[in-house]
Amino acid sequence: MLVQYAPFTFALSQKLLASFAAQYPFAEYTVLGRSVTKHGIFSLSVGEGEEHVLLLAGLSGEDGVQPLLLYRFFERLCKSLKNDVPLRAVKFRNTLRGRKITIVPCVNPDAFEIRRYGAVGAGCYTGLVKRAGIADYSTWCANARGVNVEHNFNFRHIAVLPNTAETGGWPSPFSYAGPAPESEAETVALTRLCRREQFRHAVLLNGSGARVFWAAGDSPEGQKDAPMMAKILAAAGDYTLARKEDYINRGCFPEWFACETGKPAFEIAVRDLPHEPTGADFEALYAAVEEMLVLCSIM
């Protein structure tokens, strides 16, 4: 397999994309937009059907393994298509005649550069990131402007996130959600994609704790389908079906997506990993998540 566990960086993302493009030219590779430091925000798609599904990760720098999980799933999906073999008993050549699967492995690439390389990972924004005044950049979640992209969507957005240990100043590694919804280039790239593609549902890999969350908006269709689909996903991964505290939902992507489109959105918080996971840890985590991702793709 091309995708093996390693600390996630933008360079690794580029390397994987180049390898995929060489081996799987039938897939579509697109730059949705660029971060403020000009790192590309990539999407990878297979299928040409009218029903579109979105899988995404990497909104927060703390989600170091989630982008790799989606890259591994894309690789396995492409192998299934290329060789016409089942993936978890699903023949995707048949399935994708009526469906398109779009994967955005990392929405916030700058966060991972800062986590890996410290303030210099923010490029021309090094000085701004240093103003956050933290000693350990391995805890950085925000983008290079010190804005938490995970909470920058237009759903009951507030600039300073409550119930955090930080003071809420700007720039901040976590607690500042931006001066307004969609103030950040990363958020705009994703919301533009969702408004253009009209996905039937979206699935975000985010956080930890082996839980599944769902958002339905106000549409009768979403209210009917979302709880049932969430139960199926949770059962497949032996995860817990859960609901978030109200303050955690503020500015979050799943809630924005459900309200904006009227379609369901789901958030999968993967099982906890050691602080320094090994390749074996990653393989075990992926094995547990793959069935959930297959179900997300075909439901």
Short mmCIF file of C-alpha atoms in Angstrom, two decimals:
data_model
loop_
_atom_site.label_atom_id
_atom_site.label_comp_id
_atom_site.label_asym_id
_atom_site.label_seq_id
_atom_site.Cartn_x
_atom_site.Cartn_y
_atom_site.Cartn_z
CA MET A 1 0.00 0.00 0.00
CA LEU A 2 1.20 3.50 -0.79
CA VAL A 3 -0.41 5.00 2.32
CA GLN A 4 1.55 4.08 5.43
CA TYR A 5 1.54 5.82 8.76
CA ALA A 6 3.83 8.85 9.08
CA PRO A 7 3.39 12.30 10.66
CA PHE A 8 1.07 14.11 8.29
CA THR A 9 2.50 17.06 6.34
CA PHE A 10 1.71 18.92 3.14
CA ALA A 11 4.74 17.31 1.46
CA LEU A 12 3.37 13.86 2.27
CA SER A 13 0.02 14.89 0.82
CA GLN A 14 1.70 16.00 -2.42
CA LYS A 15 3.67 12.77 -2.64
CA LEU A 16 0.56 10.63 -2.24
CA LEU A 17 -1.36 12.64 -4.83
CA ALA A 18 1.43 12.26 -7.39
CA SER A 19 1.55 8.51 -6.81
CA PHE A 20 -2.23 8.17 -7.10
CA ALA A 21 -2.35 10.20 -10.30
CA ALA A 22 0.28 7.91 -11.84
CA GLN A 23 -1.45 4.67 -10.81
CA TYR A 24 -5.12 5.71 -11.01
CA PRO A 25 -5.53 8.21 -13.86
CA PHE A 26 -9.28 7.50 -14.01
CA ALA A 27 -9.77 9.46 -10.77
CA GLU A 28 -10.23 13.23 -10.67
CA TYR A 29 -7.76 15.40 -8.75
CA THR A 30 -8.66 19.03 -8.09
CA VAL A 31 -7.33 22.00 -6.13
CA LEU A 32 -10.42 23.47 -4.42
CA GLY A 33 -8.55 26.50 -3.14
CA ARG A 34 -5.45 27.51 -1.26
CA SER A 35 -4.68 28.34 2.33
CA VAL A 36 -3.30 31.76 3.21
CA THR A 37 0.22 30.30 2.89
CA LYS A 38 -0.74 29.00 -0.59
CA HIS A 39 -0.89 25.32 0.31
CA GLY A 40 -3.37 23.53 -1.94
CA ILE A 41 -6.64 22.15 -0.55
CA PHE A 42 -7.10 19.01 -2.63
CA SER A 43 -10.12 16.93 -3.56
CA LEU A 44 -10.03 13.41 -5.01
CA SER A 45 -13.07 11.99 -6.77
CA VAL A 46 -14.20 8.77 -8.43
CA GLY A 47 -17.46 8.04 -10.19
CA GLU A 48 -19.64 10.13 -12.47
CA GLY A 49 -23.14 9.51 -11.14
CA GLU A 50 -25.68 12.15 -10.22
CA GLU A 51 -25.67 11.28 -6.50
CA HIS A 52 -22.64 12.84 -4.81
CA VAL A 53 -21.17 11.96 -1.41
CA LEU A 54 -18.53 13.99 0.46
CA LEU A 55 -15.92 12.58 2.85
CA LEU A 56 -13.56 15.05 4.51
CA ALA A 57 -11.02 15.48 7.31
CA GLY A 58 -8.22 17.73 8.49
CA LEU A 59 -10.20 20.74 9.72
CA SER A 60 -8.12 20.82 12.91
CA GLY A 61 -4.43 20.23 13.46
CA GLU A 62 -5.19 17.78 16.24
CA ASP A 63 -6.57 15.32 13.68
CA GLY A 64 -3.18 14.04 12.55
CA VAL A 65 -4.30 10.56 11.53
CA GLN A 66 -7.67 11.33 9.89
CA PRO A 67 -6.28 12.65 6.57
CA LEU A 68 -4.23 9.48 6.21
CA LEU A 69 -7.31 7.35 6.88
CA LEU A 70 -9.07 9.02 3.96
CA TYR A 71 -6.03 8.71 1.71
CA ARG A 72 -5.85 4.99 2.53
CA PHE A 73 -9.56 4.59 1.83
CA PHE A 74 -9.18 6.36 -1.51
CA GLU A 75 -6.31 4.05 -2.42
CA ARG A 76 -8.34 0.97 -1.52
CA LEU A 77 -11.33 2.34 -3.43
CA CYS A 78 -9.25 2.94 -6.55
CA LYS A 79 -7.75 -0.56 -6.37
CA SER A 80 -11.26 -1.98 -6.14
CA LEU A 81 -12.28 -0.04 -9.24
CA LYS A 82 -9.14 -0.77 -11.24
CA ASN A 83 -9.21 -4.53 -10.60
CA ASP A 84 -13.01 -4.85 -10.37
CA VAL A 85 -12.80 -6.59 -7.01
CA PRO A 86 -15.11 -6.05 -4.02
CA LEU A 87 -14.21 -3.77 -1.16
CA ARG A 88 -16.02 -4.99 1.95
CA ALA A 89 -18.31 -7.03 -0.33
CA VAL A 90 -19.22 -3.95 -2.41
CA LYS A 91 -18.54 -3.95 -6.18
CA PHE A 92 -17.80 -0.28 -6.62
CA ARG A 93 -17.72 -0.44 -10.41
CA ASN A 94 -21.44 -1.08 -10.25
CA THR A 95 -22.11 1.31 -7.38
CA LEU A 96 -20.33 4.26 -8.99
CA ARG A 97 -22.38 4.11 -12.17
CA GLY A 98 -24.91 6.23 -10.32
CA ARG A 99 -22.73 7.89 -7.70
CA LYS A 100 -19.69 10.10 -7.29
CA ILE A 101 -17.51 10.02 -4.18
CA THR A 102 -15.47 13.13 -3.38
CA ILE A 103 -12.78 13.04 -0.69
CA VAL A 104 -11.14 16.14 0.79
CA PRO A 105 -8.42 14.66 3.02
CA CYS A 106 -7.14 17.89 4.54
CA VAL A 107 -9.08 21.16 4.64
CA ASN A 108 -6.57 23.00 6.87
CA PRO A 109 -3.06 22.07 5.69
CA ASP A 110 -1.32 24.96 7.46
CA ALA A 111 -2.29 23.59 10.88
CA PHE A 112 -0.29 20.42 10.25
CA GLU A 113 2.76 22.39 9.08
CA ILE A 114 2.70 24.45 12.27
CA ARG A 115 2.30 21.35 14.42
CA ARG A 116 5.21 19.68 12.68
CA TYR A 117 7.64 22.56 12.23
CA GLY A 118 6.54 25.17 14.77
CA ALA A 119 5.81 28.81 13.92
CA VAL A 120 8.06 28.69 10.84
CA GLY A 121 5.52 26.25 9.36
CA ALA A 122 3.25 29.28 8.90
CA GLY A 123 5.58 30.77 6.29
CA CYS A 124 4.99 34.51 5.94
CA TYR A 125 2.64 34.32 8.94
CA THR A 126 5.41 33.12 11.28
CA GLY A 127 5.39 36.35 13.27
CA LEU A 128 1.63 36.28 13.69
CA VAL A 129 1.67 32.69 14.94
CA LYS A 130 4.45 33.54 17.38
CA ARG A 131 2.19 36.25 18.84
CA ALA A 132 -0.03 33.47 20.21
CA GLY A 133 2.72 33.03 22.79
CA ILE A 134 2.60 29.26 23.23
CA ALA A 135 5.58 27.08 24.02
CA ASP A 136 4.38 23.84 22.44
CA TYR A 137 3.18 24.07 18.84
CA SER A 138 2.29 20.37 18.84
CA THR A 139 -1.04 21.49 20.34
CA TRP A 140 -1.83 23.93 17.49
CA CYS A 141 -5.29 23.44 15.90
CA ALA A 142 -5.90 26.66 13.97
CA ASN A 143 -4.77 27.87 10.55
CA ALA A 144 -1.80 30.16 9.90
CA ARG A 145 -3.91 33.23 10.76
CA GLY A 146 -4.63 31.83 14.22
CA VAL A 147 -8.28 31.10 13.40
CA ASN A 148 -9.94 27.81 14.30
CA VAL A 149 -11.30 26.69 10.91
CA GLU A 150 -13.29 23.90 12.58
CA HIS A 151 -15.62 26.55 14.05
CA ASN A 152 -15.58 29.12 11.22
CA PHE A 153 -18.79 28.02 9.45
CA ASN A 154 -22.05 29.95 9.39
CA PHE A 155 -23.95 28.09 12.08
CA ARG A 156 -24.49 30.20 15.22
CA HIS A 157 -20.92 31.39 14.81
CA ILE A 158 -19.24 33.31 17.62
CA ALA A 159 -15.77 34.80 17.44
CA VAL A 160 -14.47 33.45 20.75
CA LEU A 161 -15.28 29.87 21.64
CA PRO A 162 -16.63 29.40 25.19
CA ASN A 163 -15.50 26.83 27.74
CA THR A 164 -11.86 26.79 26.70
CA ALA A 165 -8.75 27.16 28.83
CA GLU A 166 -7.46 29.95 26.57
CA THR A 167 -8.13 33.64 27.00
CA GLY A 168 -9.74 33.89 23.56
CA GLY A 169 -7.28 36.44 22.16
CA TRP A 170 -6.19 36.52 18.55
CA PRO A 171 -4.21 34.76 17.19
CA SER A 172 -4.96 31.60 19.09
CA PRO A 173 -4.14 27.89 18.69
CA PHE A 174 -7.78 26.96 19.35
CA SER A 175 -10.23 29.42 20.89
CA TYR A 176 -10.62 32.10 18.20
CA ALA A 177 -13.18 31.17 15.50
CA GLY A 178 -12.68 34.21 13.29
CA PRO A 179 -14.24 37.66 13.01
CA ALA A 180 -17.13 36.33 10.89
CA PRO A 181 -18.34 33.04 9.38
CA GLU A 182 -16.37 31.95 6.31
CA SER A 183 -13.68 34.54 6.99
CA GLU A 184 -10.97 32.01 6.13
CA ALA A 185 -9.78 30.75 2.75
CA GLU A 186 -10.06 27.14 3.91
CA THR A 187 -13.70 27.52 4.94
CA VAL A 188 -14.59 29.28 1.69
CA ALA A 189 -13.03 26.51 -0.41
CA LEU A 190 -15.17 23.89 1.33
CA THR A 191 -18.47 25.80 1.39
CA ARG A 192 -18.06 26.70 -2.29
CA LEU A 193 -17.64 23.01 -3.11
CA CYS A 194 -20.75 22.05 -1.12
CA ARG A 195 -22.91 24.72 -2.76
CA ARG A 196 -21.76 23.66 -6.21
CA GLU A 197 -21.96 19.87 -5.90
CA GLN A 198 -25.21 19.39 -3.94
CA PHE A 199 -24.00 16.35 -1.97
CA ARG A 200 -26.62 13.88 -0.71
CA HIS A 201 -24.73 13.73 2.60
CA ALA A 202 -21.36 14.65 4.07
CA VAL A 203 -19.15 12.74 6.51
CA LEU A 204 -16.41 14.39 8.58
CA LEU A 205 -13.63 12.45 10.32
CA ASN A 206 -12.84 14.61 13.31
CA GLY A 207 -11.73 14.16 16.90
CA SER A 208 -11.51 11.00 18.96
CA GLY A 209 -13.49 8.90 21.40
CA ALA A 210 -15.09 6.26 19.12
CA ARG A 211 -18.32 8.21 18.66
CA VAL A 212 -20.70 9.08 15.81
CA PHE A 213 -22.59 12.38 15.71
CA TRP A 214 -25.25 13.48 13.26
CA ALA A 215 -26.87 16.71 12.08
CA ALA A 216 -30.13 16.91 10.17
CA GLY A 217 -31.14 20.56 9.85
CA ASP A 218 -34.86 21.31 9.66
CA SER A 219 -35.80 19.35 6.55
CA PRO A 220 -38.23 16.42 6.98
CA GLU A 221 -35.91 14.28 4.83
CA GLY A 222 -32.91 14.99 7.03
CA GLN A 223 -34.83 14.48 10.26
CA LYS A 224 -36.02 11.10 9.01
CA ASP A 225 -32.83 9.73 7.48
CA ALA A 226 -30.02 11.10 9.64
CA PRO A 227 -30.70 9.21 12.92
CA MET A 228 -31.15 5.90 11.12
CA MET A 229 -27.96 6.34 9.05
CA ALA A 230 -26.02 7.36 12.16
CA LYS A 231 -27.16 4.22 13.99
CA ILE A 232 -25.97 2.07 11.09
CA LEU A 233 -22.56 3.73 11.06
CA ALA A 234 -22.13 3.45 14.82
CA ALA A 235 -23.09 -0.24 14.79
CA ALA A 236 -20.67 -0.99 11.94
CA GLY A 237 -17.71 0.44 13.84
CA ASP A 238 -18.87 -0.57 17.32
CA TYR A 239 -18.89 3.15 18.12
CA THR A 240 -21.19 5.10 20.45
CA LEU A 241 -23.98 7.23 19.00
CA ALA A 242 -23.68 10.61 20.72
CA ARG A 243 -24.83 14.24 20.74
CA LYS A 244 -22.62 17.29 21.29
CA GLU A 245 -22.96 20.04 23.82
CA ASP A 246 -24.53 23.14 22.26
CA TYR A 247 -21.43 25.31 22.58
CA ILE A 248 -19.28 22.74 20.75
CA ASN A 249 -21.59 22.85 17.73
CA ARG A 250 -21.14 26.58 17.19
CA GLY A 251 -19.63 27.28 13.78
CA CYS A 252 -19.15 23.58 12.99
CA PHE A 253 -19.25 22.08 9.51
CA PRO A 254 -21.84 19.28 9.99
CA GLU A 255 -24.43 21.64 11.45
CA TRP A 256 -23.76 24.23 8.75
CA PHE A 257 -24.03 21.59 6.00
CA ALA A 258 -27.33 20.21 7.31
CA CYS A 259 -28.90 23.67 7.64
CA GLU A 260 -27.52 24.96 4.35
CA THR A 261 -28.45 21.96 2.19
CA GLY A 262 -31.23 20.21 4.11
CA LYS A 263 -29.22 16.98 3.80
CA PRO A 264 -27.70 14.89 6.63
CA ALA A 265 -24.16 15.28 7.85
CA PHE A 266 -22.21 12.95 10.10
CA GLU A 267 -19.10 13.26 12.22
CA ILE A 268 -17.00 10.21 13.06
CA ALA A 269 -14.68 10.64 16.03
CA VAL A 270 -12.22 7.76 15.69
CA ARG A 271 -10.87 5.61 18.48
CA ASP A 272 -8.18 7.10 20.69
CA LEU A 273 -4.57 6.51 19.66
CA PRO A 274 -1.34 6.81 21.66
CA HIS A 275 0.34 10.23 21.56
CA GLU A 276 2.98 8.74 19.25
CA PRO A 277 1.08 6.10 17.26
CA THR A 278 2.88 3.32 15.43
CA GLY A 279 2.21 1.81 12.04
CA ALA A 280 0.43 -1.06 13.76
CA ASP A 281 -1.82 1.40 15.61
CA PHE A 282 -2.75 3.02 12.31
CA GLU A 283 -3.48 -0.31 10.62
CA ALA A 284 -5.79 -1.38 13.46
CA LEU A 285 -7.59 1.95 13.39
CA TYR A 286 -8.06 1.84 9.62
CA ALA A 287 -9.38 -1.74 9.74
CA ALA A 288 -12.06 -0.61 12.17
CA VAL A 289 -12.99 2.50 10.16
CA GLU A 290 -13.04 1.06 6.62
CA GLU A 291 -16.47 -0.55 6.87
CA MET A 292 -17.90 2.73 8.11
CA LEU A 293 -16.39 4.59 5.16
CA VAL A 294 -17.75 2.03 2.72
CA LEU A 295 -21.21 2.45 4.22
CA CYS A 296 -20.89 6.23 4.05
CA SER A 297 -20.12 5.88 0.35
CA ILE A 298 -23.09 3.69 -0.58
CA MET A 299 -25.90 4.82 1.75
#
